[in-house]
Each structure stands twice: as structure tokens, then as C-alpha cells.
Amino acid sequence: MANGGQKTAVSWRRWVIVALAGLLLVFLALNLALGSVRVPWRELAAVLASRGDAGAAARMLWEIRFPRALAGAFGGASLAASGLLLQIFFRNPIVDPFILGISSGATLAVGAVLLAGVVVGRTAVSPYLMNLAALAGAAMVLVLVVAVAGRVRNAVTLLLVGLMIGYLCSAGSSILVAVAEKEKVHAFVLWTLGSFSGFTWDEVTIVAPCASGLIGGVYLLCKPLNALLMGEDYARSLGVNLRAVRVVLVLLASSLAAIVTAFAGPVGFVGLAAPHLARLLLGTADNRHLIPAATLVGGVITSGCDLVARLILSPVELPLSAVTALFGAPLVISFLRRRRVGM
């Protein structure tokens, strides 16, 4: 009977994952069809079937909405996988992908470009230059955190080091804001709110394969992650090399957060909430099912909130991080009141 119940539970979890994949596809289609200009479903299907169509609707779909929709899905999945890894590693349910200072490092680098006059002789800063600056800032913090992860003996020390790095970078950003011109501060603040607006196919061809590869790497860590759920001593007794796992885990989680922040700015809440929602939907902490479910939930949340951010006060677009928190927080609280699932 026990084996039968276990098989039923596994089958149920697989169906939940399939349903989440279907829901993500629905949100992708809605992101293509809805906006300041609505595209009828029949016309959308015709455009998708004939990519060479040179009409206005086709150009809008292929050049604006399609790359943005894909970027949102991959970005949300990346943040969810990163948040899940760090919550397991630190055994802390309120950890998110930016706890180790990745976002703060990227923000400081973008602030240096936008606010400190690093780009001399230019009246406007190229989005690609901002992407490179954010990537460089995130990468510098990533290298520092990974180096620390290879030396410290416990996760709490690494968590504190990450927090301190984040505070240092935030202090630098605050100083830049205080001495910058108001017009430049406005552009900087908009970047810090996070958005997938303006994504191009060139950027998607960087984000999508990087995110897919890193999430695939996360899935390969299923066994050591499940062992870590029982504590470091238990994992060590099973032969898990904790130092190696710690470095790989921090590298994967930070890289996932860095690749999203570099191209979309800091997008909050998704990495914190998606793992919790996935646990509550599946009723398990088994990472063999939790990792694919959490990444799909992250994609669904980001796609749905990006759609709401574009539509609710159209043509004004709301900050994505504000929408994810505004709609997601009550949802998570509601789920938590009904069910309880451990880390």
C-alpha cells in the first residue's frame, strides 16, 4: 500500500509539472497577443506560421513582444532556480537570489556608468553598455563570493560575507546617487526597478542558452541537494564533498542571478516566492521534482506579472518588481495558510 501511495504521489507531481508547463505556454501566448495593440488569435497564429510576413503586426510580434516574452520566461526560471538553491544551502526560507550581493554589484557598476560620468563625451548611454557594466559588476561580486565560499567552513559565514558585500556596494550606489544630476538619477532609478522591456533577439540568444545550461547544471545537483536537506553531517556521511558542492552551488546560483540582472535589472520576489509555491503545489521537498516545478513557477510568475505591468495602466508601464510583489505576496500568504511543507 505504501508503494502504491508513493507511486500515486509521484504521478501527481508529474502531472502538476506538465500543467505548469502548459500554463507557461498560455502566458507566453497572452504576452504575444495582448498589449497596447491587441492582436487577434487568428492573426497571431498566421504570423507565427509565416515568420517572413513583413506587416506591422508581424514586426511588432517578432521584434518586440516575442523576445520580451521569452526573456521573461527564462529570467523567471533562472531566478527561481537560483532562489531554490540558496534556500536549500542556507536552510533559510527567506533567502533570495540577491542575498550574496550580486544585484548590488551590478547596480553599483551601472551607477558608475550612468551617474559617475564613466562614459565621457556621450549624451546617451547604450543599453548594451549598461548590460556590460551590470554583467561586469555582478561578475566581480560573483568571483569574490565564490572565492570566499571555497575558504569558509559554514554557510552562515558565507551568508554574512554576502550581506556585507551587498551593503558595501549599496553604499557606493547611494553616494553616486547623492552627487549625480537629477536627470541621470531618474534613468538609474528606472533601471533598478527591473524590466524585460526592450529585449532584443541578440540578448535572448545570450540569456536563453546560458539560463538553460545553468538550470541543467542545477538539476544535476539533485542528489547532494536532497542530502543537504538532512543537514551537513548527514550529507558528509553519504560521501558528499561539501566544499566542492558549496562552490558549485554558489557559482550556479550567483551566475543565474547575474545573467538576469545584467540584462533586465534587479527583479525581486520571484526568486524568493517561486520555490515556496512549487513546494506547496507538489507537497514535497524532493529536488528531483521541485527543481523543474520551481523553474516553471518562476517563468509563470514573471510572464504573468510582466503582462499585468504592461496592461493595468496602459500605456504607462508599471515596475516589474512592484507587480511581482503586489500580486505574488498575497498569493504566497494564502497558500502558506492552507498548507505547510518543510524546506
C-alpha positions as a Markdown table, in Angstrom:
| # | Residue | x | y | z |
|---|---|---|---|---|
| 1 | Met | 0.0 | 0.0 | 0.0 |
| 2 | Ala | 2.8 | 2.4 | 0.9 |
| 3 | Asn | 4.5 | 1.8 | -2.5 |
| 4 | Gly | 1.2 | 2.3 | -4.2 |
| 5 | Gly | 0.7 | 5.6 | -2.4 |
| 6 | Gln | 4.2 | 6.7 | -3.3 |
| 7 | Lys | 3.6 | 6.0 | -7.0 |
| 8 | Thr | 0.4 | 7.9 | -6.9 |
| 9 | Ala | 2.2 | 10.9 | -5.4 |
| 10 | Val | 5.0 | 10.8 | -7.9 |
| 11 | Ser | 2.4 | 10.6 | -10.7 |
| 12 | Trp | 0.5 | 13.5 | -9.3 |
| 13 | Arg | 3.7 | 15.6 | -9.1 |
| 14 | Arg | 4.5 | 14.8 | -12.7 |
| 15 | Trp | 1.0 | 16.0 | -13.8 |
| 16 | Val | 1.5 | 19.2 | -11.8 |
| 17 | Ile | 4.8 | 19.8 | -13.7 |
| 18 | Val | 3.0 | 19.2 | -17.0 |
| 19 | Ala | 0.2 | 21.5 | -16.0 |
| 20 | Leu | 2.7 | 24.3 | -15.1 |
| 21 | Ala | 4.4 | 23.9 | -18.5 |
| 22 | Gly | 1.0 | 24.3 | -20.1 |
| 23 | Leu | 0.3 | 27.4 | -18.0 |
| 24 | Leu | 3.6 | 28.9 | -19.0 |
| 25 | Leu | 2.7 | 28.4 | -22.7 |
| 26 | Val | -0.6 | 30.1 | -22.1 |
| 27 | Phe | 1.0 | 33.1 | -20.6 |
| 28 | Leu | 3.6 | 33.3 | -23.4 |
| 29 | Ala | 0.7 | 33.4 | -25.9 |
| 30 | Leu | -1.1 | 36.1 | -23.9 |
| 31 | Asn | 2.0 | 38.2 | -23.8 |
| 32 | Leu | 2.2 | 38.0 | -27.6 |
| 33 | Ala | -1.5 | 38.7 | -28.2 |
| 34 | Leu | -2.2 | 41.4 | -25.6 |
| 35 | Gly | -0.8 | 44.9 | -25.1 |
| 36 | Ser | -1.5 | 48.5 | -26.2 |
| 37 | Val | -2.3 | 47.0 | -29.6 |
| 38 | Arg | -4.3 | 43.7 | -29.4 |
| 39 | Val | -3.5 | 41.0 | -32.0 |
| 40 | Pro | -6.5 | 38.7 | -32.8 |
| 41 | Trp | -5.7 | 35.0 | -32.1 |
| 42 | Arg | -6.2 | 34.1 | -35.8 |
| 43 | Glu | -3.8 | 36.8 | -36.9 |
| 44 | Leu | -1.3 | 35.7 | -34.2 |
| 45 | Ala | -1.4 | 32.1 | -35.4 |
| 46 | Ala | -0.9 | 33.3 | -39.0 |
| 47 | Val | 2.1 | 35.4 | -38.1 |
| 48 | Leu | 3.7 | 32.6 | -36.1 |
| 49 | Ala | 3.1 | 30.3 | -39.0 |
| 50 | Ser | 4.7 | 32.6 | -41.6 |
| 51 | Arg | 7.7 | 34.3 | -40.0 |
| 52 | Gly | 8.6 | 36.2 | -43.2 |
| 53 | Asp | 5.5 | 38.3 | -43.1 |
| 54 | Ala | 6.6 | 42.0 | -43.3 |
| 55 | Gly | 3.4 | 43.5 | -42.0 |
| 56 | Ala | 3.2 | 45.9 | -39.0 |
| 57 | Ala | 1.7 | 43.3 | -36.7 |
| 58 | Ala | 4.3 | 40.7 | -37.7 |
| 59 | Arg | 7.2 | 43.2 | -37.0 |
| 60 | Met | 5.7 | 44.1 | -33.6 |
| 61 | Leu | 5.4 | 40.5 | -32.6 |
| 62 | Trp | 8.8 | 39.2 | -33.8 |
| 63 | Glu | 10.9 | 42.3 | -32.9 |
| 64 | Ile | 9.2 | 43.4 | -29.7 |
| 65 | Arg | 6.8 | 41.0 | -28.0 |
| 66 | Phe | 8.4 | 37.6 | -28.8 |
| 67 | Pro | 11.9 | 38.4 | -27.4 |
| 68 | Arg | 10.4 | 40.1 | -24.4 |
| 69 | Ala | 8.1 | 37.1 | -23.6 |
| 70 | Leu | 10.9 | 34.6 | -23.9 |
| 71 | Ala | 13.2 | 36.8 | -21.9 |
| 72 | Gly | 10.6 | 37.0 | -19.1 |
| 73 | Ala | 10.1 | 33.2 | -19.0 |
| 74 | Phe | 13.8 | 32.4 | -19.0 |
| 75 | Gly | 14.5 | 35.2 | -16.5 |
| 76 | Gly | 11.9 | 34.0 | -14.1 |
| 77 | Ala | 13.0 | 30.4 | -14.4 |
| 78 | Ser | 16.6 | 31.5 | -13.6 |
| 79 | Leu | 15.7 | 33.5 | -10.6 |
| 80 | Ala | 13.5 | 30.7 | -9.2 |
| 81 | Ala | 16.3 | 28.1 | -9.6 |
| 82 | Ser | 18.8 | 30.4 | -8.0 |
| 83 | Gly | 16.5 | 31.1 | -5.1 |
| 84 | Leu | 15.8 | 27.4 | -4.6 |
| 85 | Leu | 19.5 | 26.6 | -4.5 |
| 86 | Leu | 20.3 | 29.3 | -1.9 |
| 87 | Gln | 17.3 | 28.5 | 0.3 |
| 88 | Ile | 18.4 | 24.9 | 0.5 |
| 89 | Phe | 22.1 | 25.7 | 1.0 |
| 90 | Phe | 21.5 | 28.3 | 3.8 |
| 91 | Arg | 18.5 | 26.3 | 5.1 |
| 92 | Asn | 16.7 | 29.6 | 5.3 |
| 93 | Pro | 13.2 | 30.2 | 3.7 |
| 94 | Ile | 13.6 | 34.0 | 3.3 |
| 95 | Val | 16.8 | 33.9 | 1.2 |
| 96 | Asp | 16.6 | 35.2 | -2.4 |
| 97 | Pro | 19.0 | 35.1 | -5.4 |
| 98 | Phe | 20.4 | 38.5 | -4.5 |
| 99 | Ile | 21.4 | 37.8 | -0.9 |
| 100 | Leu | 25.0 | 37.4 | -1.8 |
| 101 | Gly | 25.4 | 40.9 | -3.3 |
| 102 | Ile | 25.1 | 40.1 | -7.0 |
| 103 | Ser | 22.3 | 42.6 | -7.6 |
| 104 | Ser | 24.2 | 45.3 | -5.5 |
| 105 | Gly | 27.4 | 44.7 | -7.5 |
| 106 | Ala | 25.5 | 45.1 | -10.8 |
| 107 | Thr | 23.7 | 48.2 | -9.6 |
| 108 | Leu | 27.0 | 49.8 | -8.5 |
| 109 | Ala | 28.6 | 49.2 | -11.9 |
| 110 | Val | 25.5 | 50.6 | -13.8 |
| 111 | Gly | 25.5 | 53.5 | -11.4 |
| 112 | Ala | 29.2 | 54.2 | -12.2 |
| 113 | Val | 28.3 | 54.2 | -15.9 |
| 114 | Leu | 25.1 | 56.3 | -15.7 |
| 115 | Leu | 25.9 | 58.6 | -12.7 |
| 116 | Ala | 29.6 | 59.0 | -12.4 |
| 117 | Gly | 30.4 | 60.1 | -15.9 |
| 118 | Val | 32.4 | 57.0 | -16.8 |
| 119 | Val | 31.1 | 57.4 | -20.3 |
| 120 | Val | 32.8 | 60.6 | -21.3 |
| 121 | Gly | 31.7 | 62.6 | -24.3 |
| 122 | Arg | 28.3 | 60.8 | -24.8 |
| 123 | Thr | 24.9 | 62.3 | -24.3 |
| 124 | Ala | 23.2 | 58.9 | -24.0 |
| 125 | Val | 24.4 | 55.5 | -22.7 |
| 126 | Ser | 23.9 | 52.5 | -24.9 |
| 127 | Pro | 21.7 | 49.7 | -23.4 |
| 128 | Tyr | 24.5 | 47.3 | -24.4 |
| 129 | Leu | 27.0 | 49.3 | -22.4 |
| 130 | Met | 24.7 | 49.1 | -19.4 |
| 131 | Asn | 24.3 | 45.4 | -19.9 |
| 132 | Leu | 28.1 | 45.0 | -20.0 |
| 133 | Ala | 28.5 | 47.2 | -16.9 |
| 134 | Ala | 25.9 | 45.2 | -15.0 |
| 135 | Leu | 27.5 | 41.9 | -16.1 |
| 136 | Ala | 30.9 | 43.1 | -15.0 |
| 137 | Gly | 29.7 | 44.3 | -11.6 |
| 138 | Ala | 27.8 | 41.1 | -11.0 |
| 139 | Ala | 30.8 | 39.0 | -12.2 |
| 140 | Met | 33.2 | 40.8 | -9.8 |
| 141 | Val | 31.0 | 40.1 | -6.8 |
| 142 | Leu | 30.5 | 36.5 | -8.1 |
| 143 | Val | 34.2 | 35.9 | -8.2 |
| 144 | Leu | 34.6 | 37.3 | -4.7 |
| 145 | Val | 31.8 | 35.3 | -3.3 |
| 146 | Val | 33.0 | 32.0 | -4.9 |
| 147 | Ala | 36.5 | 32.6 | -3.6 |
| 148 | Val | 35.1 | 33.1 | -0.1 |
| 149 | Ala | 32.9 | 30.0 | -0.5 |
| 150 | Gly | 35.9 | 27.9 | -1.1 |
| 151 | Arg | 37.6 | 29.1 | 2.1 |
| 152 | Val | 34.9 | 29.4 | 4.8 |
| 153 | Arg | 33.6 | 26.3 | 6.7 |
| 154 | Asn | 30.0 | 27.1 | 7.2 |
| 155 | Ala | 27.1 | 28.6 | 5.3 |
| 156 | Val | 26.3 | 31.3 | 7.9 |
| 157 | Thr | 29.7 | 32.9 | 7.5 |
| 158 | Leu | 29.3 | 33.0 | 3.7 |
| 159 | Leu | 25.8 | 34.5 | 4.1 |
| 160 | Leu | 27.2 | 37.3 | 6.3 |
| 161 | Val | 30.0 | 37.9 | 3.9 |
| 162 | Gly | 27.5 | 38.2 | 1.0 |
| 163 | Leu | 25.4 | 40.6 | 3.1 |
| 164 | Met | 28.4 | 42.8 | 3.8 |
| 165 | Ile | 29.4 | 42.9 | 0.2 |
| 166 | Gly | 25.9 | 43.9 | -0.7 |
| 167 | Tyr | 25.9 | 46.7 | 1.9 |
| 168 | Leu | 29.3 | 48.0 | 0.6 |
| 169 | Cys | 28.0 | 48.1 | -3.0 |
| 170 | Ser | 24.7 | 49.7 | -1.9 |
| 171 | Ala | 26.7 | 52.4 | 0.0 |
| 172 | Gly | 28.7 | 53.1 | -3.2 |
| 173 | Ser | 25.5 | 53.4 | -5.2 |
| 174 | Ser | 24.0 | 55.7 | -2.7 |
| 175 | Ile | 27.0 | 58.0 | -2.8 |
| 176 | Leu | 26.8 | 58.1 | -6.6 |
| 177 | Val | 23.1 | 59.0 | -6.5 |
| 178 | Ala | 23.7 | 61.8 | -3.9 |
| 179 | Val | 26.2 | 63.6 | -6.2 |
| 180 | Ala | 24.7 | 62.9 | -9.6 |
| 181 | Glu | 22.5 | 65.1 | -11.7 |
| 182 | Lys | 18.7 | 64.6 | -11.3 |
| 183 | Glu | 18.2 | 63.6 | -15.0 |
| 184 | Lys | 20.7 | 60.8 | -14.6 |
| 185 | Val | 19.3 | 59.7 | -11.3 |
| 186 | His | 15.9 | 59.2 | -13.0 |
| 187 | Ala | 17.3 | 56.8 | -15.6 |
| 188 | Phe | 19.3 | 54.9 | -12.9 |
| 189 | Val | 16.2 | 54.5 | -10.7 |
| 190 | Leu | 14.2 | 53.2 | -13.7 |
| 191 | Trp | 16.9 | 50.5 | -14.3 |
| 192 | Thr | 16.9 | 49.4 | -10.6 |
| 193 | Leu | 13.1 | 48.7 | -10.9 |
| 194 | Gly | 13.8 | 45.9 | -13.3 |
| 195 | Ser | 12.1 | 45.3 | -16.7 |
| 196 | Phe | 12.2 | 43.0 | -19.7 |
| 197 | Ser | 11.1 | 45.8 | -21.9 |
| 198 | Gly | 13.4 | 46.4 | -24.9 |
| 199 | Phe | 14.8 | 42.9 | -25.0 |
| 200 | Thr | 16.2 | 42.1 | -28.5 |
| 201 | Trp | 16.8 | 38.7 | -30.1 |
| 202 | Asp | 20.6 | 39.3 | -29.7 |
| 203 | Glu | 20.1 | 39.5 | -25.9 |
| 204 | Val | 17.7 | 36.5 | -25.9 |
| 205 | Thr | 20.3 | 34.4 | -27.7 |
| 206 | Ile | 22.7 | 35.1 | -24.8 |
| 207 | Val | 20.2 | 34.7 | -21.9 |
| 208 | Ala | 18.3 | 31.7 | -23.1 |
| 209 | Pro | 21.2 | 29.2 | -23.7 |
| 210 | Cys | 23.1 | 30.5 | -20.5 |
| 211 | Ala | 20.0 | 30.0 | -18.4 |
| 212 | Ser | 19.2 | 26.6 | -19.9 |
| 213 | Gly | 22.7 | 25.4 | -19.3 |
| 214 | Leu | 22.9 | 26.7 | -15.7 |
| 215 | Ile | 19.4 | 25.2 | -14.8 |
| 216 | Gly | 20.5 | 21.9 | -16.3 |
| 217 | Gly | 23.6 | 22.1 | -14.0 |
| 218 | Val | 21.3 | 22.8 | -11.0 |
| 219 | Tyr | 19.3 | 19.6 | -11.8 |
| 220 | Leu | 22.5 | 17.5 | -11.8 |
| 221 | Leu | 22.9 | 18.6 | -8.1 |
| 222 | Cys | 19.6 | 16.8 | -7.1 |
| 223 | Lys | 21.2 | 14.1 | -5.0 |
| 224 | Pro | 23.6 | 16.3 | -3.0 |
| 225 | Leu | 20.8 | 18.9 | -2.5 |
| 226 | Asn | 18.5 | 16.2 | -1.1 |
| 227 | Ala | 21.3 | 15.1 | 1.2 |
| 228 | Leu | 21.8 | 18.7 | 2.4 |
| 229 | Leu | 18.2 | 18.9 | 3.3 |
| 230 | Met | 19.0 | 16.4 | 6.2 |
| 231 | Gly | 21.9 | 18.6 | 7.4 |
| 232 | Glu | 25.6 | 18.8 | 6.5 |
| 233 | Asp | 26.6 | 16.0 | 8.8 |
| 234 | Tyr | 24.2 | 13.6 | 7.1 |
| 235 | Ala | 25.4 | 14.8 | 3.7 |
| 236 | Arg | 29.0 | 14.2 | 4.7 |
| 237 | Ser | 28.2 | 10.7 | 5.9 |
| 238 | Leu | 26.9 | 9.9 | 2.4 |
| 239 | Gly | 30.2 | 10.9 | 0.9 |
| 240 | Val | 29.1 | 14.4 | -0.3 |
| 241 | Asn | 32.1 | 16.7 | -0.8 |
| 242 | Leu | 30.7 | 19.7 | 1.0 |
| 243 | Arg | 33.4 | 22.2 | -0.1 |
| 244 | Ala | 33.1 | 21.3 | -3.8 |
| 245 | Val | 29.3 | 21.3 | -3.6 |
| 246 | Arg | 29.3 | 24.7 | -1.8 |
| 247 | Val | 31.5 | 26.3 | -4.5 |
| 248 | Val | 29.5 | 24.8 | -7.4 |
| 249 | Leu | 26.2 | 25.7 | -5.8 |
| 250 | Val | 27.2 | 29.3 | -5.1 |
| 251 | Leu | 28.6 | 29.6 | -8.6 |
| 252 | Leu | 25.4 | 28.3 | -10.3 |
| 253 | Ala | 23.1 | 30.4 | -8.1 |
| 254 | Ser | 25.1 | 33.6 | -8.5 |
| 255 | Ser | 25.5 | 33.1 | -12.2 |
| 256 | Leu | 21.8 | 32.6 | -12.7 |
| 257 | Ala | 21.1 | 35.8 | -10.8 |
| 258 | Ala | 23.8 | 37.7 | -12.6 |
| 259 | Ile | 22.7 | 36.8 | -16.1 |
| 260 | Val | 19.2 | 38.1 | -15.4 |
| 261 | Thr | 20.3 | 41.3 | -13.6 |
| 262 | Ala | 22.8 | 42.2 | -16.3 |
| 263 | Phe | 20.0 | 42.3 | -18.9 |
| 264 | Ala | 16.8 | 43.1 | -17.0 |
| 265 | Gly | 18.0 | 44.9 | -13.8 |
| 266 | Pro | 17.1 | 43.6 | -10.4 |
| 267 | Val | 13.8 | 41.7 | -10.4 |
| 268 | Gly | 12.7 | 41.0 | -6.9 |
| 269 | Phe | 10.3 | 38.5 | -5.3 |
| 270 | Val | 10.4 | 35.8 | -8.0 |
| 271 | Gly | 13.4 | 34.0 | -6.6 |
| 272 | Leu | 12.0 | 34.1 | -3.1 |
| 273 | Ala | 8.4 | 33.1 | -3.8 |
| 274 | Ala | 8.7 | 30.6 | -6.7 |
| 275 | Pro | 10.4 | 27.8 | -4.7 |
| 276 | His | 7.8 | 28.1 | -1.9 |
| 277 | Leu | 4.9 | 28.0 | -4.3 |
| 278 | Ala | 6.4 | 24.9 | -6.0 |
| 279 | Arg | 6.8 | 23.1 | -2.6 |
| 280 | Leu | 3.2 | 23.9 | -1.8 |
| 281 | Leu | 1.9 | 22.7 | -5.1 |
| 282 | Leu | 3.9 | 19.5 | -5.1 |
| 283 | Gly | 3.8 | 18.8 | -1.3 |
| 284 | Thr | 7.4 | 17.7 | -1.3 |
| 285 | Ala | 10.9 | 18.9 | -0.8 |
| 286 | Asp | 12.4 | 16.3 | -3.2 |
| 287 | Asn | 14.5 | 18.3 | -5.6 |
| 288 | Arg | 14.0 | 15.8 | -8.5 |
| 289 | His | 10.5 | 17.3 | -8.9 |
| 290 | Leu | 11.0 | 20.6 | -7.1 |
| 291 | Ile | 13.7 | 22.0 | -9.4 |
| 292 | Pro | 11.6 | 21.7 | -12.7 |
| 293 | Ala | 8.5 | 22.8 | -10.9 |
| 294 | Ala | 10.1 | 25.8 | -9.3 |
| 295 | Thr | 11.7 | 27.0 | -12.6 |
| 296 | Leu | 8.3 | 26.7 | -14.3 |
| 297 | Val | 6.6 | 28.6 | -11.5 |
| 298 | Gly | 9.2 | 31.3 | -11.8 |
| 299 | Gly | 8.5 | 31.5 | -15.5 |
| 300 | Val | 4.8 | 31.7 | -15.0 |
| 301 | Ile | 5.1 | 34.4 | -12.3 |
| 302 | Thr | 7.4 | 36.6 | -14.3 |
| 303 | Ser | 5.4 | 36.2 | -17.5 |
| 304 | Gly | 2.1 | 36.9 | -15.8 |
| 305 | Cys | 3.4 | 39.9 | -13.8 |
| 306 | Asp | 5.1 | 41.3 | -16.9 |
| 307 | Leu | 1.7 | 41.1 | -18.7 |
| 308 | Val | 0.0 | 42.9 | -15.8 |
| 309 | Ala | 2.7 | 45.5 | -15.7 |
| 310 | Arg | 2.1 | 46.4 | -19.3 |
| 311 | Leu | -1.7 | 46.2 | -19.3 |
| 312 | Ile | -3.1 | 47.5 | -16.0 |
| 313 | Leu | -2.3 | 51.2 | -16.5 |
| 314 | Ser | -1.5 | 51.1 | -20.3 |
| 315 | Pro | 0.2 | 52.9 | -21.9 |
| 316 | Val | 2.1 | 53.6 | -18.6 |
| 317 | Glu | 4.2 | 50.5 | -17.7 |
| 318 | Leu | 4.5 | 49.6 | -14.0 |
| 319 | Pro | 7.8 | 48.5 | -12.4 |
| 320 | Leu | 8.0 | 44.7 | -12.7 |
| 321 | Ser | 9.3 | 44.2 | -9.2 |
| 322 | Ala | 6.4 | 46.1 | -7.8 |
| 323 | Val | 3.9 | 44.0 | -9.7 |
| 324 | Thr | 5.6 | 40.7 | -8.7 |
| 325 | Ala | 5.4 | 41.6 | -5.0 |
| 326 | Leu | 1.9 | 43.2 | -5.2 |
| 327 | Phe | 0.2 | 40.2 | -6.7 |
| 328 | Gly | 2.6 | 37.4 | -5.5 |
| 329 | Ala | 2.9 | 38.2 | -1.8 |
| 330 | Pro | -0.9 | 37.7 | -1.0 |
| 331 | Leu | -0.9 | 34.5 | -3.1 |
| 332 | Val | 2.0 | 33.1 | -1.2 |
| 333 | Ile | 0.5 | 34.0 | 2.2 |
| 334 | Ser | -2.8 | 32.4 | 1.1 |
| 335 | Phe | -1.0 | 29.1 | 0.2 |
| 336 | Leu | 1.0 | 29.2 | 3.4 |
| 337 | Arg | -2.1 | 29.5 | 5.5 |
| 338 | Arg | -3.6 | 26.4 | 3.9 |
| 339 | Arg | -0.6 | 24.0 | 3.7 |
| 340 | Arg | 2.8 | 23.6 | 5.4 |
| 341 | Val | 5.7 | 22.0 | 3.7 |
| 342 | Gly | 9.3 | 21.8 | 5.1 |
| 343 | Met | 12.4 | 23.0 | 3.3 |
